[in-house]
XYZ file of C-alpha atoms in Angstrom:
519
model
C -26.450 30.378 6.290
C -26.395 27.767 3.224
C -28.415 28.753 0.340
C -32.376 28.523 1.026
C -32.674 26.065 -2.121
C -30.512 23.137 -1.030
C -33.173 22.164 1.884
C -34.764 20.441 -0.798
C -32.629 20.061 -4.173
C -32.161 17.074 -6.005
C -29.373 17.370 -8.427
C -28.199 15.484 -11.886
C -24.813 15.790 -12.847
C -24.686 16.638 -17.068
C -21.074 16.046 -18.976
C -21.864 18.141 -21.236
C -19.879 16.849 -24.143
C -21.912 14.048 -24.005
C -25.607 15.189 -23.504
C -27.363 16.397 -26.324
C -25.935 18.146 -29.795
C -27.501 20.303 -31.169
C -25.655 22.066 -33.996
C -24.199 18.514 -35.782
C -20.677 18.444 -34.893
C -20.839 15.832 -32.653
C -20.337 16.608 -29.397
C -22.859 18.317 -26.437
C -23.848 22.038 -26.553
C -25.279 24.169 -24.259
C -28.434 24.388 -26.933
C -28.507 20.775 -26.134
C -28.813 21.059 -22.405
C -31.661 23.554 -23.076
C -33.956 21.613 -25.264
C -33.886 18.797 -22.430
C -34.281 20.550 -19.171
C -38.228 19.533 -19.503
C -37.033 16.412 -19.156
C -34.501 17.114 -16.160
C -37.197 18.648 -14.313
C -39.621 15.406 -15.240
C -37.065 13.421 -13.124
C -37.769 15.363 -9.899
C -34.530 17.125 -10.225
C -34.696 20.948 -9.765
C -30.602 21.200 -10.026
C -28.014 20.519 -12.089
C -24.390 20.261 -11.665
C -22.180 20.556 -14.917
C -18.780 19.511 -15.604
C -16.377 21.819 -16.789
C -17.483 24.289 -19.993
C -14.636 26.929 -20.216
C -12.075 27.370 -22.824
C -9.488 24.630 -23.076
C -7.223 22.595 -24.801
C -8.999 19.665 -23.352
C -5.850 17.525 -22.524
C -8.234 16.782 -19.523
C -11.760 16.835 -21.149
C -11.886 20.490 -19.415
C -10.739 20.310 -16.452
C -7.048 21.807 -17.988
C -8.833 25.205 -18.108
C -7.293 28.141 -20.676
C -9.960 30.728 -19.618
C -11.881 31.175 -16.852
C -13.991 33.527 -18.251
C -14.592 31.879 -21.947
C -16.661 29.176 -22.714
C -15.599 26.746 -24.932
C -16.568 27.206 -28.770
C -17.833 23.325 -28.831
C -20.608 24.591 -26.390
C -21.557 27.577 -27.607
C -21.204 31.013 -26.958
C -21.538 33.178 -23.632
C -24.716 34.322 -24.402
C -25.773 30.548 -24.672
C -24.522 29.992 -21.207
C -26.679 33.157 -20.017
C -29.517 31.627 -21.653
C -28.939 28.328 -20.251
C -29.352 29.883 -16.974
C -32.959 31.809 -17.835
C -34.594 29.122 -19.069
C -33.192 26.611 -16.368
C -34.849 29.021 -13.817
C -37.990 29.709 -15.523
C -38.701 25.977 -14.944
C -37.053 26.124 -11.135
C -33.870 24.324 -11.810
C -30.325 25.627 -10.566
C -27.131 25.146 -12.649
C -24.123 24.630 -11.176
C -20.416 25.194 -12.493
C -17.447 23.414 -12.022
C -14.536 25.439 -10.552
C -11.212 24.069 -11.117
C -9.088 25.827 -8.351
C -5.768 23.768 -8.293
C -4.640 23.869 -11.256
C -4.878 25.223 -14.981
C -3.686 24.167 -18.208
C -0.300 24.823 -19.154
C -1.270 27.132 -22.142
C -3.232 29.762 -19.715
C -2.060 33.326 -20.027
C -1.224 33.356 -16.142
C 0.973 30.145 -16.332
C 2.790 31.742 -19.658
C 3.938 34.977 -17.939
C 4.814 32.713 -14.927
C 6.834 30.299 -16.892
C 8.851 33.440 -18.456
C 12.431 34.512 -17.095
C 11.617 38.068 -15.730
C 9.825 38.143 -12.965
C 6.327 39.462 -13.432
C 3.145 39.711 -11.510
C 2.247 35.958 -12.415
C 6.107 34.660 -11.031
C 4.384 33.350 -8.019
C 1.417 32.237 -9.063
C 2.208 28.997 -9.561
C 4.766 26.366 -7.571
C 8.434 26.521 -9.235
C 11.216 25.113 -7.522
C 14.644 26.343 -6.915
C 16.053 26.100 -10.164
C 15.578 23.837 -13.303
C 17.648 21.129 -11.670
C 15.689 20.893 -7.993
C 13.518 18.098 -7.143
C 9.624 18.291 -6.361
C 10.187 17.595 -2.600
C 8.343 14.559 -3.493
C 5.834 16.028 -5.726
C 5.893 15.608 -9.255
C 7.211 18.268 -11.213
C 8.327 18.861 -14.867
C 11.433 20.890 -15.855
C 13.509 21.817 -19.008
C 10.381 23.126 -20.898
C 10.606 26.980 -20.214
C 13.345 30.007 -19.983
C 12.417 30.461 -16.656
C 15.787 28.338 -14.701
C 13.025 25.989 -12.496
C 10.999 23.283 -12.489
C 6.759 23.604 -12.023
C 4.604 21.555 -9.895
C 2.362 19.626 -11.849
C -0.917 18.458 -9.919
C -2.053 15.520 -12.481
C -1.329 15.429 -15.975
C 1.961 17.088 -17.268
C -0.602 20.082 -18.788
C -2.340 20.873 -15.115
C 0.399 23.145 -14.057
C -0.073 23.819 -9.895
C -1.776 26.871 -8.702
C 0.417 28.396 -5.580
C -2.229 28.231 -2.688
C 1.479 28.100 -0.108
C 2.489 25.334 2.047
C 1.721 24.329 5.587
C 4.665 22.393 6.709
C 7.907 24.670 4.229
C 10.799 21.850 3.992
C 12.329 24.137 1.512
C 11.770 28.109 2.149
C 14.091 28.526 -1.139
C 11.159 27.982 -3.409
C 8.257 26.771 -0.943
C 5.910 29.745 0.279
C 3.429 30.167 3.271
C -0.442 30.668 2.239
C -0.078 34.468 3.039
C 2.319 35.159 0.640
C 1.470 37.617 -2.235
C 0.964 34.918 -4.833
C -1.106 32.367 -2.718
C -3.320 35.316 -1.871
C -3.450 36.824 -5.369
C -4.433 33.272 -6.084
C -7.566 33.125 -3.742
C -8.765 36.635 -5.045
C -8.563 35.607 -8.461
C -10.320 32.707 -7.817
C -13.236 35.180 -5.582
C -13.299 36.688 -9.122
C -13.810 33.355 -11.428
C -16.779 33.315 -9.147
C -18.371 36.614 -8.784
C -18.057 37.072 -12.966
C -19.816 33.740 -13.321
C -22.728 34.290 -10.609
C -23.078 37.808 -12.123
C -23.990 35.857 -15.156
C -26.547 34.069 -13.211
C -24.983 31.023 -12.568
C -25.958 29.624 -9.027
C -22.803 27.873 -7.659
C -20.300 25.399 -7.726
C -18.924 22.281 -7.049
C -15.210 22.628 -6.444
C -12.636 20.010 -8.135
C -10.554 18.446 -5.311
C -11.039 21.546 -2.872
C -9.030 19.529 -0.364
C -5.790 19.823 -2.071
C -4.745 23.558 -2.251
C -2.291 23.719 0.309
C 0.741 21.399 0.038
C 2.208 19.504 2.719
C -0.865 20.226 4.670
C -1.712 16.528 5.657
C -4.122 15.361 8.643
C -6.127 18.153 9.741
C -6.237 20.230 6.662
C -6.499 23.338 8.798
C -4.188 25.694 6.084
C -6.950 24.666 3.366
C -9.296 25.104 5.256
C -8.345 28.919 6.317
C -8.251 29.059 2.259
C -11.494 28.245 1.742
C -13.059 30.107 5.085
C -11.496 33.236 2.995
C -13.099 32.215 -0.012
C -16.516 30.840 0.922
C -16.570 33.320 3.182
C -16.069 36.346 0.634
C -18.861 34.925 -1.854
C -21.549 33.742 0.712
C -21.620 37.352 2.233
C -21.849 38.747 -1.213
C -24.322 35.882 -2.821
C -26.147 33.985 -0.219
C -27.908 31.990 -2.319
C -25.209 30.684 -3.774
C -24.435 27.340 -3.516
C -20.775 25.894 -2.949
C -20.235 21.790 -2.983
C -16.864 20.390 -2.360
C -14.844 17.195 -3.883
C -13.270 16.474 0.139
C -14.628 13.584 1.394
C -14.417 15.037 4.667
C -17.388 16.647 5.533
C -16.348 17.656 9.295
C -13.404 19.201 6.869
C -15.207 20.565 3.951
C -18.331 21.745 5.793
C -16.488 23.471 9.075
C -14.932 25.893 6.276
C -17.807 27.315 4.551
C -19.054 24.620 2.135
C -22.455 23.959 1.974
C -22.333 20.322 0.766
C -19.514 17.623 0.267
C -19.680 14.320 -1.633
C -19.535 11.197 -0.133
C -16.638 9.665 -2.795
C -15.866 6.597 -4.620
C -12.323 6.141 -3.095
C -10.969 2.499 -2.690
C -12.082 0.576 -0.050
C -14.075 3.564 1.613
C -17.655 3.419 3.134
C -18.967 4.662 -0.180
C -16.543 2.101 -2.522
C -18.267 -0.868 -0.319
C -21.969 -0.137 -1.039
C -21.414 -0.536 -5.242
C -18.106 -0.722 -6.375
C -16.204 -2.782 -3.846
C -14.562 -5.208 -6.799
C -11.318 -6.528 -7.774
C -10.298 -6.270 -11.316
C -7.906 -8.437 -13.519
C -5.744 -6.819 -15.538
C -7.823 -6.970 -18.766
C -10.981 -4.979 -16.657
C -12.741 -8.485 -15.649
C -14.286 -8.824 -12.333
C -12.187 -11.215 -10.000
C -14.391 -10.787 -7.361
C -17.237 -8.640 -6.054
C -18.249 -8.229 -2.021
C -19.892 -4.645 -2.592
C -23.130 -4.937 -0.066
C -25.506 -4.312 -2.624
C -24.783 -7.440 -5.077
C -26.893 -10.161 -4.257
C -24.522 -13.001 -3.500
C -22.142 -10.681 -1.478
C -21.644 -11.469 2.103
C -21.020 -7.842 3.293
C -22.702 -5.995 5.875
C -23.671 -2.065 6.180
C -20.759 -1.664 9.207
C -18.103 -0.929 6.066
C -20.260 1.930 5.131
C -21.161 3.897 8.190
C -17.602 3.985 9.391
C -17.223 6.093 6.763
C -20.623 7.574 8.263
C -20.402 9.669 11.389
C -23.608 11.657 10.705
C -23.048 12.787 14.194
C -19.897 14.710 13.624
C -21.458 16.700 10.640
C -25.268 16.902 10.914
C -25.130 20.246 11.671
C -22.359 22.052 9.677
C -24.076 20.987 5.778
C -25.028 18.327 3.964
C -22.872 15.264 3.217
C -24.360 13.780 -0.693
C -24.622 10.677 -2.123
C -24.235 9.955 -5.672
C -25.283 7.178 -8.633
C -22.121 7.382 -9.912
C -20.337 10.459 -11.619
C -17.757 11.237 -14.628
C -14.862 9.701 -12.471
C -15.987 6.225 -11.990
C -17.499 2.936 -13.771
C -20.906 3.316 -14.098
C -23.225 1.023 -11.293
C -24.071 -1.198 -14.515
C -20.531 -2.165 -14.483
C -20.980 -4.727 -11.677
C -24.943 -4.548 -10.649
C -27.857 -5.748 -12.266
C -30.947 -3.723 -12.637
C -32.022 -4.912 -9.332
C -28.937 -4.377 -7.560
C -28.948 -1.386 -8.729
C -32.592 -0.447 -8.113
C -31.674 -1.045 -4.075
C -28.754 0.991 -4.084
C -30.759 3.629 -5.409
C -33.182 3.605 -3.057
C -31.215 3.901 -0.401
C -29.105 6.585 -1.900
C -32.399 8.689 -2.548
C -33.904 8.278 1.187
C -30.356 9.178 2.720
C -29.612 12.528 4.619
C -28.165 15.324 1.948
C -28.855 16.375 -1.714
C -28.801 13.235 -3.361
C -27.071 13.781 -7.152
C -28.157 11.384 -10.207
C -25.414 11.110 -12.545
C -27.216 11.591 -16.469
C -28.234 8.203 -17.690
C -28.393 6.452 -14.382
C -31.479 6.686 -14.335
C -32.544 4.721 -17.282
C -29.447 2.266 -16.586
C -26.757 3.387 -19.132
C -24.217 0.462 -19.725
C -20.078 1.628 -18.836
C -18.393 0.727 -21.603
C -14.344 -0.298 -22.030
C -13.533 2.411 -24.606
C -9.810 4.099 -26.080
C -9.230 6.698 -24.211
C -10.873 10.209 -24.985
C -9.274 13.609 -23.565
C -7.235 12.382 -20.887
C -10.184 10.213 -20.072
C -8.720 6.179 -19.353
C -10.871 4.008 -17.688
C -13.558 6.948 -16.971
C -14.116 7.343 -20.994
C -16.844 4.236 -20.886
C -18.986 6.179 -18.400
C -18.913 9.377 -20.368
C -20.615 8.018 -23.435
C -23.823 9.787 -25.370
C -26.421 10.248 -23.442
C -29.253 7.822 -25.132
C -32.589 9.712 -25.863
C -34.668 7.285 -28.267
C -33.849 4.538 -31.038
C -33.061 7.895 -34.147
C -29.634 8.047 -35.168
C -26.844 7.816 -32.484
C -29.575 7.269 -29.997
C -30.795 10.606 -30.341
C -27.789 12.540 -28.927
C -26.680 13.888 -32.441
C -27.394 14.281 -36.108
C -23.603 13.963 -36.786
C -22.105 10.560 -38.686
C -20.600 8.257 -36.499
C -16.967 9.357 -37.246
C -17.821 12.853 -35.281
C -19.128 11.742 -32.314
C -17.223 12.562 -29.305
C -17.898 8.782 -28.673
C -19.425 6.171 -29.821
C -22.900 5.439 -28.678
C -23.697 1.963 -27.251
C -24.250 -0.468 -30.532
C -26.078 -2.873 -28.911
C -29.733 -4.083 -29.818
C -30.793 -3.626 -26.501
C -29.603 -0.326 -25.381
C -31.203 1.600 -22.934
C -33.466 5.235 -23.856
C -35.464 7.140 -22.593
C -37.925 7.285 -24.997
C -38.467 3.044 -24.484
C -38.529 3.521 -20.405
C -40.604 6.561 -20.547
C -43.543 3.949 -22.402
C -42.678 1.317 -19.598
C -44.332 2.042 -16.302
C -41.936 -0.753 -14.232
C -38.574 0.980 -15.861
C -35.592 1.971 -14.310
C -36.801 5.756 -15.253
C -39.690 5.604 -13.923
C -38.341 3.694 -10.703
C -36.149 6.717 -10.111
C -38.787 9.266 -10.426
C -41.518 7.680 -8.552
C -38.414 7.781 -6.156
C -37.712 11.096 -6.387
C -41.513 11.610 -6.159
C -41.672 10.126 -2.889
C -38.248 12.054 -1.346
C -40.541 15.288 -2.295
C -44.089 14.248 -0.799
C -42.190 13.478 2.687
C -40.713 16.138 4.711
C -39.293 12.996 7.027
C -37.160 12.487 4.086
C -35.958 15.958 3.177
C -32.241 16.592 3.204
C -32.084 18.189 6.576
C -34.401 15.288 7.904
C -32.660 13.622 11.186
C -31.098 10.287 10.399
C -30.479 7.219 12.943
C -29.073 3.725 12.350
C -31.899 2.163 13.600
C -30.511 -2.153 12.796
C -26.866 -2.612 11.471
C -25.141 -5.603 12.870
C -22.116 -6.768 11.811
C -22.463 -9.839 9.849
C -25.902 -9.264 8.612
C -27.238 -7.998 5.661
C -30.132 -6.111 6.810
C -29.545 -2.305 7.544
C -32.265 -0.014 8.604
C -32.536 3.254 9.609
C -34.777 6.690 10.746
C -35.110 9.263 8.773
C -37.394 11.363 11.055
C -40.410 9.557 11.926
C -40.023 7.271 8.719
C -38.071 3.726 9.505
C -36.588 2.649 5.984
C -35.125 -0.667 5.838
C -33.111 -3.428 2.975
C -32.204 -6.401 2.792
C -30.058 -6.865 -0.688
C -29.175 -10.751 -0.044
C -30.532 -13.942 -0.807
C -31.847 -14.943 2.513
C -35.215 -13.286 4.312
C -34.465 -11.411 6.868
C -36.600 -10.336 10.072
C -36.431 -6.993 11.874
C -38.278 -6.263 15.288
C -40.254 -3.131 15.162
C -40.468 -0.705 17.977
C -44.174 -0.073 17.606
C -47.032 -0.195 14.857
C -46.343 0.625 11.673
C -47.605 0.520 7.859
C -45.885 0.626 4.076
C -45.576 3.072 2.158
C -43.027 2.007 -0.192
C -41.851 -1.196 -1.090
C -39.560 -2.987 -3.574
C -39.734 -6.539 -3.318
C -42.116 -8.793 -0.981
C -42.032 -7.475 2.491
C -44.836 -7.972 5.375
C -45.338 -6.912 8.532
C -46.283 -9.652 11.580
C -47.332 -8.267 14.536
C -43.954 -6.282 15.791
C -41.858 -8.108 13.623
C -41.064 -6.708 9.870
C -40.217 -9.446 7.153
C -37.882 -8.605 4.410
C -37.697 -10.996 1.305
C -34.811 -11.233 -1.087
C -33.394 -8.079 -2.308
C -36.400 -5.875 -0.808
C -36.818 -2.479 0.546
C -39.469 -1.175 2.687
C -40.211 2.282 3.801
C -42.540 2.531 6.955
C -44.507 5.008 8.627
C -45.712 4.680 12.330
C -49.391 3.492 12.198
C -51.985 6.589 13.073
């Protein structure tokens, strides 16, 4: 039984580097996040998911974790955390943490004892091949750094030593283990741990970095990650039922059928969710070549790219399947779409089945910026810039000089705050809430609400669909569009110029409607 919250949550995704600083140093604190939950739960949103806030080098902005069970010093202390928590609930907002299963940094205690020659109690705990010399069986791997006479399995950067989850298919049972072998299970225990110490704390979930990737050589079906996980979810949502786990899959029918609650839909390249905003070609200085993502207005794409990445069927009743704005892994929406591109996609993203999850400063239309790279960052760093509050110093994120900041703010004239849109009753802000308002007024458009294609030909740019009783419909091209109703209906939502003729709805240019069936 998922968590009783999620029926209804709405979550915004805070890297928390780059939110609010308190203390003057530059970069995002907890104290930060604090002072501006009133204005997370102004949004609508009564959840938050935050990126990674544990002790680290930060080779990998965080996710090359040191310590589980530290924070980092640049957020603050434990007890800051704790508080972080308290007042989040007091106001009704959940806080999710990042859990970074795969992998650590290379300067954790574990991987230290691991990487020594004696054998210890950590030897297995991560992937080491045969001896120093001894490929990755196609992995990559790095070798020649420690005494111990092998090479480790790396899963990203050279500093995100592999966690030893075991292998499904063992080409190599010299160095290769199954997933019951005392260090893949030590692993999952440890990680049942991580999670109980952190929920003890009063944390309310996570969101799991790439929880599809555990178990190597397990291609296709997934099925030895997903015993993994049916251990691990299993363990915790028997001890803490309302807590809530998300995965980074992709495959719901996956990620769902082995104890996840939610999975994202992902930005992955050409996928259903890559064709609604980000479906671009880029030359090799970052321009745009050319753009056929369905929501720009001159595109000629239809919805058929996105729902075959869609089968609502297939998953409807193992979890929820999310949508996002964007997140710290890809360009920001602003990137390639205008403000009303942008305003249709976001629509539709916030009337679609699951939690939907806003990432911070979407919602008042935060530019992505091409930037040096910051903490492993590359072309993510532009979309993990300051979050801008008002027109103070640095935009309001921090009191530091501009040398400190963890990055620059956005220098131009016209930059985007909240404090501006909050004054502007037609802003993108307020666009989003009044959204979000809406989501929450109509139990047809809850996150469990059923949802049915209703119009989605291929070669057309209309798509409409049911959520329960509701029929929600856009058109983002150039061209009117009609739709044949299958009985009386009346707005109660529209962005653009639509009308209803007898049975037949009329979409203008770039226009969404949301109907209800006449009383």
């Amino acid at each position: 039984m998922a968590a009783s919250w999620l029926k209804d949550a709405v979550f915004y995704e805070i890297y928390p580097q780059s939110f609010r600083d308190t203390n003057g140093d530059g970069i995002g604190d907890f104290n930060g996040i604090i002072e501006k939950l009133p204005y997370i739960k102004s949004l609508g949103c009564n959840a938050v998911w935050m990126n990674p806030c544990y002790d680290s080098p930060f080779r990998d902005a965080g996710y090359d974790i040191r310590d589980h069970k530290k924070v980092a010093q640049r957020y603050g202390t434990e007890e800051d955390l704790v508080r972080l928590f308290e007042e989040a609930h007091k106001l009704g907002i959940r806080i999710l943490l990042d859990l970074v299963p795969g992998h650590t940094s290379e300067t954790h205690p574990w991987f230290l004892e691991s990487a020594r020659e004696e054998e210890n109690q950590f030897s297995d705990r991560y992937i080491w091949t045969a001896n120093a010399f001894c490929g990755g069986d196609g992995m990559p791997f790095i070798g020649g750094e420690h005494p111990r006479d092998a090479a480790y399995i790396i899963n990203f950067f050279k500093c995100q030593p592999a966690l030893n989850y075991g292998y499904r298919d063992i080409h190599d049972p010299s160095w290769q283990q199954p997933i019951d072998a005392p260090g893949p299970l030590a692993n999952r225990e440890a990680m049942k741990d991580i999670m109980r110490y952190w929920l003890d704390r009063g944390c309310d979930g996570f969101r799991v970095d790439m929880a599809d990737s555990l178990v190597k050589n397990d291609h296709g079906t997934k099925s030895a990650t997903m015993e993994v996980w049916k251990d691990i979810a299993g363990a915790i949502h028997a001890e803490y039922p309302e807590a809530a786990l998300v995965s980074e899959w992709n495959n719901p029918e996956q990620a769902l059928g082995c104890g996840f609650d939610m999975d994202f839909m992902l930005d992955w390249g050409g996928n259903g969710y890559n064709r609604l905003m980000r479906f671009y070609q880029l030359d090799k200085k970052g321009n745009i070549l050319s753009d056929n993502s369905y929501f720009k207005l001159e595109s000629d794409a239809d919805i058929t790219g996105f729902l075959r990445d869609y089968p609502y069927d297939a998953w409807k009743d193992l979890g929820q399947r999310c949508m996002i704005t964007g997140n710290h892994d890809t360009k920001r929406a602003s990137f390639n779409l205008n403000d009303r591109e942008r305003r249709l996609a976001y629509a539709m993203i916030l009337t679609m089945p699951g939690a939907p999850y806003i990432y911070y400063g979407d919602e008042i239309g935060m530019r992505y910026r091409w930037l040096p790279t910051k903490e492993g960052g590359y072309h993510r760093t532009g979309s993990r810039t300051p979050m801008q509050w008002d027109n103070s110093k640095n935009l309001g994120f921090s009191g530091a000089e501009e040398e400190k900041l963890y990055l620059p703010v956005d220098p131009a004239a016209d930059a985007p705050t909240v404090a501006a849109q909050e004054a502007d009753p037609d802003s993108m802000l307020n666009f989003v809430r009044g959204l979000i308002a809406l989501r929450r007024s109509r139990e047809d458009l809850s996150n469990c609400s059923p949802f049915a294609v209703y119009s989605a030909e291929a070669g057309s740019r209309l798509f409409a669909y049911k959520r329960g009783r509701l029929l929600v419909a856009v058109n983002p091209g150039r061209e009117a569009l009609t739709l044949e109703l299958d009985g009386a209906y009346a707005p109660v939502y529209t962005l653009g110029h639509s009308r209803i003729r007898g049975n037949t709805l009329v979409l203008d240019s770039q226009s969404f409607t949301i109907l209800s069936p006449a009383e």
